[in-house]
Amino acid sequence: MGSLRNPIGPLPSSIYWRRRAVAVVIVALLALLAVWAFSLGGGDGDDRGDSGRGGPDGQGPTDSITPGPTTSEPPNDDRPGGRDEVDGGAGSGGGGDDEGGGDEKDDGGGGGSEGGADGGALSGSGGNVTGGDAMPAGDSLPVCAPGAVEVTLTSVKNDYAPDETPRFKLTVKNGGGDDCRIDLGRTATVLTISDTDDGGGDQVWSSADCPPSRAAAYVQVPAKGSTVQTLEWNRKASEPECGKAPSGAVKAGTYLAKIEVEGLPAKQVSLSLTKD
């Protein structure tokens, strides 16, 4: 014990005490490091254990990301501007509402498709196709045989006041058992108006004088049925090759309207333009 209190050696005792103090400090530091290392190692093990216990058989984490609420809605099937709807009666018969025919207010005239009005018998200078149930026909239909069809022309009214436009019904009847097509274009079908008051029957207007087109305009004629077009004349005169005709309406009197369809007998009907 005496050696501990009074160190023995060649050096002064104060040096030995300093050495002992340093050794004690080192031992204390080592002890603190050991405690800190032990506590750190135990915490990591617990964390790993908790993670291992979360998954099946302790294999890896099982925590997953839970998606939040979604705000998506079912896609809208309706396209902008509304749904596309097909009218079962459009373009056929009197129930169709094709362009130009559905809203037409015609004395005795049916609505529906204009059926080849572009380039038809009366479209263009001084005349027009205003309605009817005629439907355009494709090349798949055979051309109507002359012996299977016949045409008739009637005037909507017998007498027309000065403010009224003369209108006619062109009817094509098919007596055959199959649908067929007939050309009502300018080169195949011609309507003429003649003045009969002078006795000579002078022609005053013709759909062939200034046609906007000479292309064919086929329309369908159903088997054992008929197709109708409503035609009108604007009461003016015309000249061949789009020549300059007298301006204004023709005079009052009795006139004869005649329809000529290529390959078929011509048909005609009279009408009267009354005075004021």
PDB file of C-alpha atoms in Angstrom:
ATOM      1  CA  MET A   1       0.000   0.000   0.000  1.00  0.00           C
ATOM      2  CA  GLY A   2       2.882   2.322   0.708  1.00  0.00           C
ATOM      3  CA  SER A   3       4.088   2.065  -2.845  1.00  0.00           C
ATOM      4  CA  LEU A   4       0.693   3.212  -4.085  1.00  0.00           C
ATOM      5  CA  ARG A   5       0.749   6.284  -1.910  1.00  0.00           C
ATOM      6  CA  ASN A   6       4.427   7.023  -2.368  1.00  0.00           C
ATOM      7  CA  PRO A   7       5.585   5.856  -5.751  1.00  0.00           C
ATOM      8  CA  ILE A   8       9.078   4.484  -5.829  1.00  0.00           C
ATOM      9  CA  GLY A   9      11.293   5.297  -8.738  1.00  0.00           C
ATOM     10  CA  PRO A  10      13.954   7.557 -10.075  1.00  0.00           C
ATOM     11  CA  LEU A  11      11.354  10.169 -11.121  1.00  0.00           C
ATOM     12  CA  PRO A  12       9.519  12.585  -8.907  1.00  0.00           C
ATOM     13  CA  SER A  13       6.266  11.247  -7.411  1.00  0.00           C
ATOM     14  CA  SER A  14       4.174  13.894  -9.174  1.00  0.00           C
ATOM     15  CA  ILE A  15       4.966  12.331 -12.525  1.00  0.00           C
ATOM     16  CA  TYR A  16       3.737   8.943 -11.390  1.00  0.00           C
ATOM     17  CA  TRP A  17       0.476  10.501 -10.119  1.00  0.00           C
ATOM     18  CA  ARG A  18      -0.064  12.151 -13.457  1.00  0.00           C
ATOM     19  CA  ARG A  19       0.464   8.815 -15.221  1.00  0.00           C
ATOM     20  CA  ARG A  20      -2.043   7.185 -12.906  1.00  0.00           C
ATOM     21  CA  ALA A  21      -4.600   9.948 -13.573  1.00  0.00           C
ATOM     22  CA  VAL A  22      -4.179   9.584 -17.323  1.00  0.00           C
ATOM     23  CA  ALA A  23      -4.614   5.808 -17.047  1.00  0.00           C
ATOM     24  CA  VAL A  24      -7.806   6.250 -15.017  1.00  0.00           C
ATOM     25  CA  VAL A  25      -9.174   8.695 -17.583  1.00  0.00           C
ATOM     26  CA  ILE A  26      -8.376   6.297 -20.416  1.00  0.00           C
ATOM     27  CA  VAL A  27     -10.065   3.419 -18.615  1.00  0.00           C
ATOM     28  CA  ALA A  28     -13.132   5.583 -17.973  1.00  0.00           C
ATOM     29  CA  LEU A  29     -13.291   6.622 -21.627  1.00  0.00           C
ATOM     30  CA  LEU A  30     -13.017   3.016 -22.742  1.00  0.00           C
ATOM     31  CA  ALA A  31     -15.823   2.073 -20.379  1.00  0.00           C
ATOM     32  CA  LEU A  32     -18.033   4.843 -21.740  1.00  0.00           C
ATOM     33  CA  LEU A  33     -17.266   3.782 -25.307  1.00  0.00           C
ATOM     34  CA  ALA A  34     -18.165   0.199 -24.450  1.00  0.00           C
ATOM     35  CA  VAL A  35     -21.499   1.244 -22.931  1.00  0.00           C
ATOM     36  CA  TRP A  36     -22.314   3.473 -25.919  1.00  0.00           C
ATOM     37  CA  ALA A  37     -21.413   0.738 -28.406  1.00  0.00           C
ATOM     38  CA  PHE A  38     -23.539  -1.786 -26.553  1.00  0.00           C
ATOM     39  CA  SER A  39     -26.570   0.514 -26.458  1.00  0.00           C
ATOM     40  CA  LEU A  40     -26.191   1.369 -30.147  1.00  0.00           C
ATOM     41  CA  GLY A  41     -25.875  -2.260 -31.185  1.00  0.00           C
ATOM     42  CA  GLY A  42     -28.922  -3.290 -29.166  1.00  0.00           C
ATOM     43  CA  GLY A  43     -31.083  -0.559 -30.754  1.00  0.00           C
ATOM     44  CA  ASP A  44     -30.185  -1.589 -34.319  1.00  0.00           C
ATOM     45  CA  GLY A  45     -30.979  -5.173 -33.501  1.00  0.00           C
ATOM     46  CA  ASP A  46     -34.421  -4.200 -32.224  1.00  0.00           C
ATOM     47  CA  ASP A  47     -35.094  -2.205 -35.348  1.00  0.00           C
ATOM     48  CA  ARG A  48     -34.032  -5.061 -37.523  1.00  0.00           C
ATOM     49  CA  GLY A  49     -36.120  -7.427 -35.486  1.00  0.00           C
ATOM     50  CA  ASP A  50     -39.176  -5.241 -35.836  1.00  0.00           C
ATOM     51  CA  SER A  51     -38.632  -5.014 -39.567  1.00  0.00           C
ATOM     52  CA  GLY A  52     -38.129  -8.752 -39.847  1.00  0.00           C
ATOM     53  CA  ARG A  53     -41.261  -9.528 -37.865  1.00  0.00           C
ATOM     54  CA  GLY A  54     -43.349  -7.357 -40.211  1.00  0.00           C
ATOM     55  CA  GLY A  55     -42.876  -9.533 -43.313  1.00  0.00           C
ATOM     56  CA  PRO A  56     -43.681 -13.152 -44.004  1.00  0.00           C
ATOM     57  CA  ASP A  57     -41.091 -15.400 -42.261  1.00  0.00           C
ATOM     58  CA  GLY A  58     -39.190 -12.277 -41.286  1.00  0.00           C
ATOM     59  CA  GLN A  59     -38.141 -11.565 -44.868  1.00  0.00           C
ATOM     60  CA  GLY A  60     -38.019  -7.829 -45.457  1.00  0.00           C
ATOM     61  CA  PRO A  61     -40.469  -5.027 -44.748  1.00  0.00           C
ATOM     62  CA  THR A  62     -44.169  -5.333 -45.382  1.00  0.00           C
ATOM     63  CA  ASP A  63     -45.142  -1.689 -45.162  1.00  0.00           C
ATOM     64  CA  SER A  64     -46.787  -0.499 -48.380  1.00  0.00           C
ATOM     65  CA  ILE A  65     -47.887   2.862 -49.688  1.00  0.00           C
ATOM     66  CA  THR A  66     -51.642   3.218 -49.440  1.00  0.00           C
ATOM     67  CA  PRO A  67     -53.009   5.212 -52.356  1.00  0.00           C
ATOM     68  CA  GLY A  68     -55.090   8.219 -51.476  1.00  0.00           C
ATOM     69  CA  PRO A  69     -58.640   8.763 -52.690  1.00  0.00           C
ATOM     70  CA  THR A  70     -58.982   9.281 -56.427  1.00  0.00           C
ATOM     71  CA  THR A  71     -61.161  11.839 -58.123  1.00  0.00           C
ATOM     72  CA  SER A  72     -61.273  10.227 -61.540  1.00  0.00           C
ATOM     73  CA  GLU A  73     -64.675   9.766 -63.154  1.00  0.00           C
ATOM     74  CA  PRO A  74     -65.879   7.456 -65.927  1.00  0.00           C
ATOM     75  CA  PRO A  75     -65.056   8.846 -69.362  1.00  0.00           C
ATOM     76  CA  ASN A  76     -67.815  10.759 -71.059  1.00  0.00           C
ATOM     77  CA  ASP A  77     -69.009   8.788 -74.078  1.00  0.00           C
ATOM     78  CA  ASP A  78     -70.817  11.752 -75.574  1.00  0.00           C
ATOM     79  CA  ARG A  79     -68.738  13.711 -78.034  1.00  0.00           C
ATOM     80  CA  PRO A  80     -68.879  17.523 -78.025  1.00  0.00           C
ATOM     81  CA  GLY A  81     -71.916  18.806 -79.747  1.00  0.00           C
ATOM     82  CA  GLY A  82     -74.213  15.893 -78.850  1.00  0.00           C
ATOM     83  CA  ARG A  83     -74.654  12.340 -79.971  1.00  0.00           C
ATOM     84  CA  ASP A  84     -74.720  11.176 -83.520  1.00  0.00           C
ATOM     85  CA  GLU A  85     -78.249  10.060 -84.266  1.00  0.00           C
ATOM     86  CA  VAL A  86     -79.563   8.418 -87.431  1.00  0.00           C
ATOM     87  CA  ASP A  87     -83.189   9.067 -88.297  1.00  0.00           C
ATOM     88  CA  GLY A  88     -84.610   5.893 -89.734  1.00  0.00           C
ATOM     89  CA  GLY A  89     -86.783   7.806 -92.179  1.00  0.00           C
ATOM     90  CA  ALA A  90     -84.264  10.395 -93.307  1.00  0.00           C
ATOM     91  CA  GLY A  91     -83.762  10.630 -97.036  1.00  0.00           C
ATOM     92  CA  SER A  92     -86.616   8.350 -98.026  1.00  0.00           C
ATOM     93  CA  GLY A  93     -90.242   9.014 -98.693  1.00  0.00           C
ATOM     94  CA  GLY A  94     -92.211  11.897 -97.291  1.00  0.00           C
ATOM     95  CA  GLY A  95     -90.880  11.398 -93.755  1.00  0.00           C
ATOM     96  CA  GLY A  96     -87.283  12.385 -94.499  1.00  0.00           C
ATOM     97  CA  ASP A  97     -85.703  15.633 -93.460  1.00  0.00           C
ATOM     98  CA  ASP A  98     -82.874  15.836 -95.915  1.00  0.00           C
ATOM     99  CA  GLU A  99     -81.458  19.232 -96.842  1.00  0.00           C
ATOM    100  CA  GLY A 100     -83.867  21.418 -98.705  1.00  0.00           C
ATOM    101  CA  GLY A 101     -86.856  19.074 -98.496  1.00  0.00           C
ATOM    102  CA  GLY A 102     -87.792  18.673 -94.833  1.00  0.00           C
ATOM    103  CA  ASP A 103     -88.930  22.250 -94.184  1.00  0.00           C
ATOM    104  CA  GLU A 104     -90.292  22.950 -97.641  1.00  0.00           C
ATOM    105  CA  LYS A 105     -93.811  24.374 -97.622  1.00  0.00           C
ATOM    106  CA  ASP A 106     -95.153  23.137-100.924  1.00  0.00           C
ATOM    107  CA  ASP A 107     -98.771  22.993-102.080  1.00  0.00           C
ATOM    108  CA  GLY A 108     -99.226  19.256-102.299  1.00  0.00           C
ATOM    109  CA  GLY A 109     -95.494  18.630-102.318  1.00  0.00           C
ATOM    110  CA  GLY A 110     -93.898  16.023-100.071  1.00  0.00           C
ATOM    111  CA  GLY A 111     -90.806  16.590 -97.976  1.00  0.00           C
ATOM    112  CA  GLY A 112     -87.728  14.437 -98.060  1.00  0.00           C
ATOM    113  CA  SER A 113     -84.572  14.203-100.131  1.00  0.00           C
ATOM    114  CA  GLU A 114     -84.225  16.389-103.170  1.00  0.00           C
ATOM    115  CA  GLY A 115     -82.978  13.292-104.901  1.00  0.00           C
ATOM    116  CA  GLY A 116     -80.623  14.567-107.547  1.00  0.00           C
ATOM    117  CA  ALA A 117     -81.740  18.182-107.504  1.00  0.00           C
ATOM    118  CA  ASP A 118     -78.219  19.315-108.334  1.00  0.00           C
ATOM    119  CA  GLY A 119     -78.174  19.253-112.108  1.00  0.00           C
ATOM    120  CA  GLY A 120     -81.801  18.043-112.157  1.00  0.00           C
ATOM    121  CA  ALA A 121     -84.399  18.905-114.778  1.00  0.00           C
ATOM    122  CA  LEU A 122     -85.319  22.324-113.413  1.00  0.00           C
ATOM    123  CA  SER A 123     -82.367  23.495-111.341  1.00  0.00           C
ATOM    124  CA  GLY A 124     -80.646  26.594-112.617  1.00  0.00           C
ATOM    125  CA  SER A 125     -81.795  29.665-114.520  1.00  0.00           C
ATOM    126  CA  GLY A 126     -85.499  30.273-114.094  1.00  0.00           C
ATOM    127  CA  GLY A 127     -86.374  26.955-112.477  1.00  0.00           C
ATOM    128  CA  ASN A 128     -85.664  24.768-109.502  1.00  0.00           C
ATOM    129  CA  VAL A 129     -86.307  21.411-107.850  1.00  0.00           C
ATOM    130  CA  THR A 130     -88.020  22.163-104.540  1.00  0.00           C
ATOM    131  CA  GLY A 131     -88.832  18.764-103.047  1.00  0.00           C
ATOM    132  CA  GLY A 132     -90.271  15.319-103.548  1.00  0.00           C
ATOM    133  CA  ASP A 133     -89.360  11.816-102.501  1.00  0.00           C
ATOM    134  CA  ALA A 134     -86.818  11.016-105.219  1.00  0.00           C
ATOM    135  CA  MET A 135     -83.603   9.438-103.922  1.00  0.00           C
ATOM    136  CA  PRO A 136     -80.233   9.614-105.701  1.00  0.00           C
ATOM    137  CA  ALA A 137     -79.287   6.289-107.266  1.00  0.00           C
ATOM    138  CA  GLY A 138     -75.883   4.656-107.561  1.00  0.00           C
ATOM    139  CA  ASP A 139     -74.369   2.756-110.450  1.00  0.00           C
ATOM    140  CA  SER A 140     -75.331  -0.568-108.895  1.00  0.00           C
ATOM    141  CA  LEU A 141     -78.961  -0.141-109.986  1.00  0.00           C
ATOM    142  CA  PRO A 142     -79.867  -0.918-113.603  1.00  0.00           C
ATOM    143  CA  VAL A 143     -81.168   1.862-115.833  1.00  0.00           C
ATOM    144  CA  CYS A 144     -84.942   1.782-116.146  1.00  0.00           C
ATOM    145  CA  ALA A 145     -86.100   0.160-119.355  1.00  0.00           C
ATOM    146  CA  PRO A 146     -88.383   2.425-121.452  1.00  0.00           C
ATOM    147  CA  GLY A 147     -91.134  -0.174-121.431  1.00  0.00           C
ATOM    148  CA  ALA A 148     -91.091  -0.504-117.635  1.00  0.00           C
ATOM    149  CA  VAL A 149     -91.519   3.144-116.617  1.00  0.00           C
ATOM    150  CA  GLU A 150     -93.738   6.065-117.520  1.00  0.00           C
ATOM    151  CA  VAL A 151     -93.784   9.722-116.515  1.00  0.00           C
ATOM    152  CA  THR A 152     -96.616  12.115-115.780  1.00  0.00           C
ATOM    153  CA  LEU A 153     -96.596  15.894-115.298  1.00  0.00           C
ATOM    154  CA  THR A 154     -99.245  17.735-113.306  1.00  0.00           C
ATOM    155  CA  SER A 155     -99.596  21.348-112.229  1.00  0.00           C
ATOM    156  CA  VAL A 156    -100.095  21.965-108.514  1.00  0.00           C
ATOM    157  CA  LYS A 157    -102.717  24.586-109.414  1.00  0.00           C
ATOM    158  CA  ASN A 158    -104.619  25.462-112.572  1.00  0.00           C
ATOM    159  CA  ASP A 159    -104.441  29.220-112.036  1.00  0.00           C
ATOM    160  CA  TYR A 160    -101.598  31.235-110.523  1.00  0.00           C
ATOM    161  CA  ALA A 161    -101.934  34.777-109.198  1.00  0.00           C
ATOM    162  CA  PRO A 162     -99.180  37.296-110.040  1.00  0.00           C
ATOM    163  CA  ASP A 163     -97.445  36.676-106.709  1.00  0.00           C
ATOM    164  CA  GLU A 164     -97.528  32.873-107.017  1.00  0.00           C
ATOM    165  CA  THR A 165     -94.811  30.639-108.480  1.00  0.00           C
ATOM    166  CA  PRO A 166     -96.034  27.893-110.832  1.00  0.00           C
ATOM    167  CA  ARG A 167     -95.206  24.439-109.507  1.00  0.00           C
ATOM    168  CA  PHE A 168     -95.389  21.020-111.108  1.00  0.00           C
ATOM    169  CA  LYS A 169     -95.237  17.399-110.018  1.00  0.00           C
ATOM    170  CA  LEU A 170     -93.030  15.092-112.066  1.00  0.00           C
ATOM    171  CA  THR A 171     -93.953  11.489-111.292  1.00  0.00           C
ATOM    172  CA  VAL A 172     -92.000   8.481-112.563  1.00  0.00           C
ATOM    173  CA  LYS A 173     -93.781   5.135-112.208  1.00  0.00           C
ATOM    174  CA  ASN A 174     -91.994   1.784-112.370  1.00  0.00           C
ATOM    175  CA  GLY A 175     -94.138  -1.148-113.429  1.00  0.00           C
ATOM    176  CA  GLY A 176     -91.248  -3.622-113.270  1.00  0.00           C
ATOM    177  CA  GLY A 177     -90.403  -6.026-110.490  1.00  0.00           C
ATOM    178  CA  ASP A 178     -86.967  -4.562-109.721  1.00  0.00           C
ATOM    179  CA  ASP A 179     -85.711  -1.182-108.571  1.00  0.00           C
ATOM    180  CA  CYS A 180     -84.127   0.868-111.333  1.00  0.00           C
ATOM    181  CA  ARG A 181     -82.691   4.343-111.931  1.00  0.00           C
ATOM    182  CA  ILE A 182     -83.640   7.092-114.339  1.00  0.00           C
ATOM    183  CA  ASP A 183     -81.656  10.148-115.438  1.00  0.00           C
ATOM    184  CA  LEU A 184     -83.299  13.477-114.625  1.00  0.00           C
ATOM    185  CA  GLY A 185     -80.222  15.495-115.565  1.00  0.00           C
ATOM    186  CA  ARG A 186     -80.275  18.365-118.049  1.00  0.00           C
ATOM    187  CA  THR A 187     -79.201  16.339-121.085  1.00  0.00           C
ATOM    188  CA  ALA A 188     -81.789  13.620-120.484  1.00  0.00           C
ATOM    189  CA  THR A 189     -84.787  15.522-119.073  1.00  0.00           C
ATOM    190  CA  VAL A 190     -86.046  18.882-120.363  1.00  0.00           C
ATOM    191  CA  LEU A 191     -88.965  21.024-119.203  1.00  0.00           C
ATOM    192  CA  THR A 192     -90.290  23.729-121.520  1.00  0.00           C
ATOM    193  CA  ILE A 193     -92.920  26.438-121.075  1.00  0.00           C
ATOM    194  CA  SER A 194     -94.790  27.724-124.133  1.00  0.00           C
ATOM    195  CA  ASP A 195     -97.268  30.570-124.615  1.00  0.00           C
ATOM    196  CA  THR A 196    -100.457  29.229-126.207  1.00  0.00           C
ATOM    197  CA  ASP A 197    -102.460  32.470-126.380  1.00  0.00           C
ATOM    198  CA  ASP A 198    -101.033  33.512-129.736  1.00  0.00           C
ATOM    199  CA  GLY A 199    -101.931  30.186-131.304  1.00  0.00           C
ATOM    200  CA  GLY A 200     -98.388  29.398-132.315  1.00  0.00           C
ATOM    201  CA  GLY A 201     -97.259  27.882-129.046  1.00  0.00           C
ATOM    202  CA  ASP A 202     -94.101  29.972-128.843  1.00  0.00           C
ATOM    203  CA  GLN A 203     -91.584  28.650-126.358  1.00  0.00           C
ATOM    204  CA  VAL A 204     -90.762  31.194-123.644  1.00  0.00           C
ATOM    205  CA  TRP A 205     -88.609  29.165-121.269  1.00  0.00           C
ATOM    206  CA  SER A 206     -86.613  25.901-121.311  1.00  0.00           C
ATOM    207  CA  SER A 207     -84.509  24.169-118.683  1.00  0.00           C
ATOM    208  CA  ALA A 208     -82.017  23.354-121.454  1.00  0.00           C
ATOM    209  CA  ASP A 209     -81.317  26.997-122.374  1.00  0.00           C
ATOM    210  CA  CYS A 210     -78.804  27.740-119.612  1.00  0.00           C
ATOM    211  CA  PRO A 211     -78.093  24.628-117.546  1.00  0.00           C
ATOM    212  CA  PRO A 212     -75.619  24.947-114.645  1.00  0.00           C
ATOM    213  CA  SER A 213     -74.471  21.397-115.356  1.00  0.00           C
ATOM    214  CA  ARG A 214     -74.900  18.789-118.033  1.00  0.00           C
ATOM    215  CA  ALA A 215     -73.980  15.896-115.776  1.00  0.00           C
ATOM    216  CA  ALA A 216     -76.334  12.973-115.303  1.00  0.00           C
ATOM    217  CA  ALA A 217     -78.604  13.047-112.246  1.00  0.00           C
ATOM    218  CA  TYR A 218     -79.929   9.546-111.639  1.00  0.00           C
ATOM    219  CA  VAL A 219     -82.734   8.919-109.164  1.00  0.00           C
ATOM    220  CA  GLN A 220     -84.064   5.628-107.873  1.00  0.00           C
ATOM    221  CA  VAL A 221     -87.498   4.327-108.872  1.00  0.00           C
ATOM    222  CA  PRO A 222     -88.719   1.479-106.621  1.00  0.00           C
ATOM    223  CA  ALA A 223     -90.173  -1.696-108.069  1.00  0.00           C
ATOM    224  CA  LYS A 224     -93.959  -1.468-108.534  1.00  0.00           C
ATOM    225  CA  GLY A 225     -93.753   2.052-107.158  1.00  0.00           C
ATOM    226  CA  SER A 226     -93.080   5.630-108.117  1.00  0.00           C
ATOM    227  CA  THR A 227     -90.915   8.625-107.302  1.00  0.00           C
ATOM    228  CA  VAL A 228     -91.982  12.268-107.344  1.00  0.00           C
ATOM    229  CA  GLN A 229     -90.161  15.569-107.738  1.00  0.00           C
ATOM    230  CA  THR A 230     -91.699  19.006-107.279  1.00  0.00           C
ATOM    231  CA  LEU A 231     -90.522  21.515-109.888  1.00  0.00           C
ATOM    232  CA  GLU A 232     -91.080  25.251-110.180  1.00  0.00           C
ATOM    233  CA  TRP A 233     -90.762  27.982-112.809  1.00  0.00           C
ATOM    234  CA  ASN A 234     -90.091  31.610-111.883  1.00  0.00           C
ATOM    235  CA  ARG A 235     -92.358  33.054-114.594  1.00  0.00           C
ATOM    236  CA  LYS A 236     -89.426  34.464-116.571  1.00  0.00           C
ATOM    237  CA  ALA A 237     -88.273  33.879-120.142  1.00  0.00           C
ATOM    238  CA  SER A 238     -84.983  32.315-121.243  1.00  0.00           C
ATOM    239  CA  GLU A 239     -82.804  32.226-124.348  1.00  0.00           C
ATOM    240  CA  PRO A 240     -80.641  29.375-125.725  1.00  0.00           C
ATOM    241  CA  GLU A 241     -76.962  29.310-124.773  1.00  0.00           C
ATOM    242  CA  CYS A 242     -77.636  31.595-121.794  1.00  0.00           C
ATOM    243  CA  GLY A 243     -78.549  34.454-124.115  1.00  0.00           C
ATOM    244  CA  LYS A 244     -80.056  37.690-122.836  1.00  0.00           C
ATOM    245  CA  ALA A 245     -83.794  37.238-122.303  1.00  0.00           C
ATOM    246  CA  PRO A 246     -86.432  39.921-121.697  1.00  0.00           C
ATOM    247  CA  SER A 247     -86.373  41.063-118.085  1.00  0.00           C
ATOM    248  CA  GLY A 248     -89.277  40.703-115.713  1.00  0.00           C
ATOM    249  CA  ALA A 249     -92.075  38.163-115.576  1.00  0.00           C
ATOM    250  CA  VAL A 250     -93.919  36.972-118.653  1.00  0.00           C
ATOM    251  CA  LYS A 251     -97.372  38.347-119.353  1.00  0.00           C
ATOM    252  CA  ALA A 252    -100.552  36.842-117.996  1.00  0.00           C
ATOM    253  CA  GLY A 253    -102.189  34.175-120.103  1.00  0.00           C
ATOM    254  CA  THR A 254    -102.378  30.465-120.777  1.00  0.00           C
ATOM    255  CA  TYR A 255     -99.204  28.422-120.987  1.00  0.00           C
ATOM    256  CA  LEU A 256     -98.277  24.839-121.723  1.00  0.00           C
ATOM    257  CA  ALA A 257     -95.664  22.976-119.669  1.00  0.00           C
ATOM    258  CA  LYS A 258     -94.050  19.941-121.324  1.00  0.00           C
ATOM    259  CA  ILE A 259     -91.637  17.399-119.851  1.00  0.00           C
ATOM    260  CA  GLU A 260     -89.419  15.274-122.085  1.00  0.00           C
ATOM    261  CA  VAL A 261     -87.469  12.392-120.556  1.00  0.00           C
ATOM    262  CA  GLU A 262     -85.033  10.654-122.877  1.00  0.00           C
ATOM    263  CA  GLY A 263     -86.506   7.470-124.340  1.00  0.00           C
ATOM    264  CA  LEU A 264     -90.026   8.121-123.016  1.00  0.00           C
ATOM    265  CA  PRO A 265     -93.084   9.854-124.509  1.00  0.00           C
ATOM    266  CA  ALA A 266     -93.391  13.560-123.672  1.00  0.00           C
ATOM    267  CA  LYS A 267     -96.116  14.668-121.272  1.00  0.00           C
ATOM    268  CA  GLN A 268     -97.655  18.112-120.928  1.00  0.00           C
ATOM    269  CA  VAL A 269    -100.082  20.129-118.808  1.00  0.00           C
ATOM    270  CA  SER A 270    -101.621  23.580-119.189  1.00  0.00           C
ATOM    271  CA  LEU A 271    -101.703  26.395-116.638  1.00  0.00           C
ATOM    272  CA  SER A 272    -102.935  29.932-116.442  1.00  0.00           C
ATOM    273  CA  LEU A 273    -101.186  33.048-115.161  1.00  0.00           C
ATOM    274  CA  THR A 274    -103.878  35.462-114.063  1.00  0.00           C
ATOM    275  CA  LYS A 275    -103.831  39.257-114.019  1.00  0.00           C
ATOM    276  CA  ASP A 276    -103.998  41.478-110.954  1.00  0.00           C
TER     277      ASP A 276
END
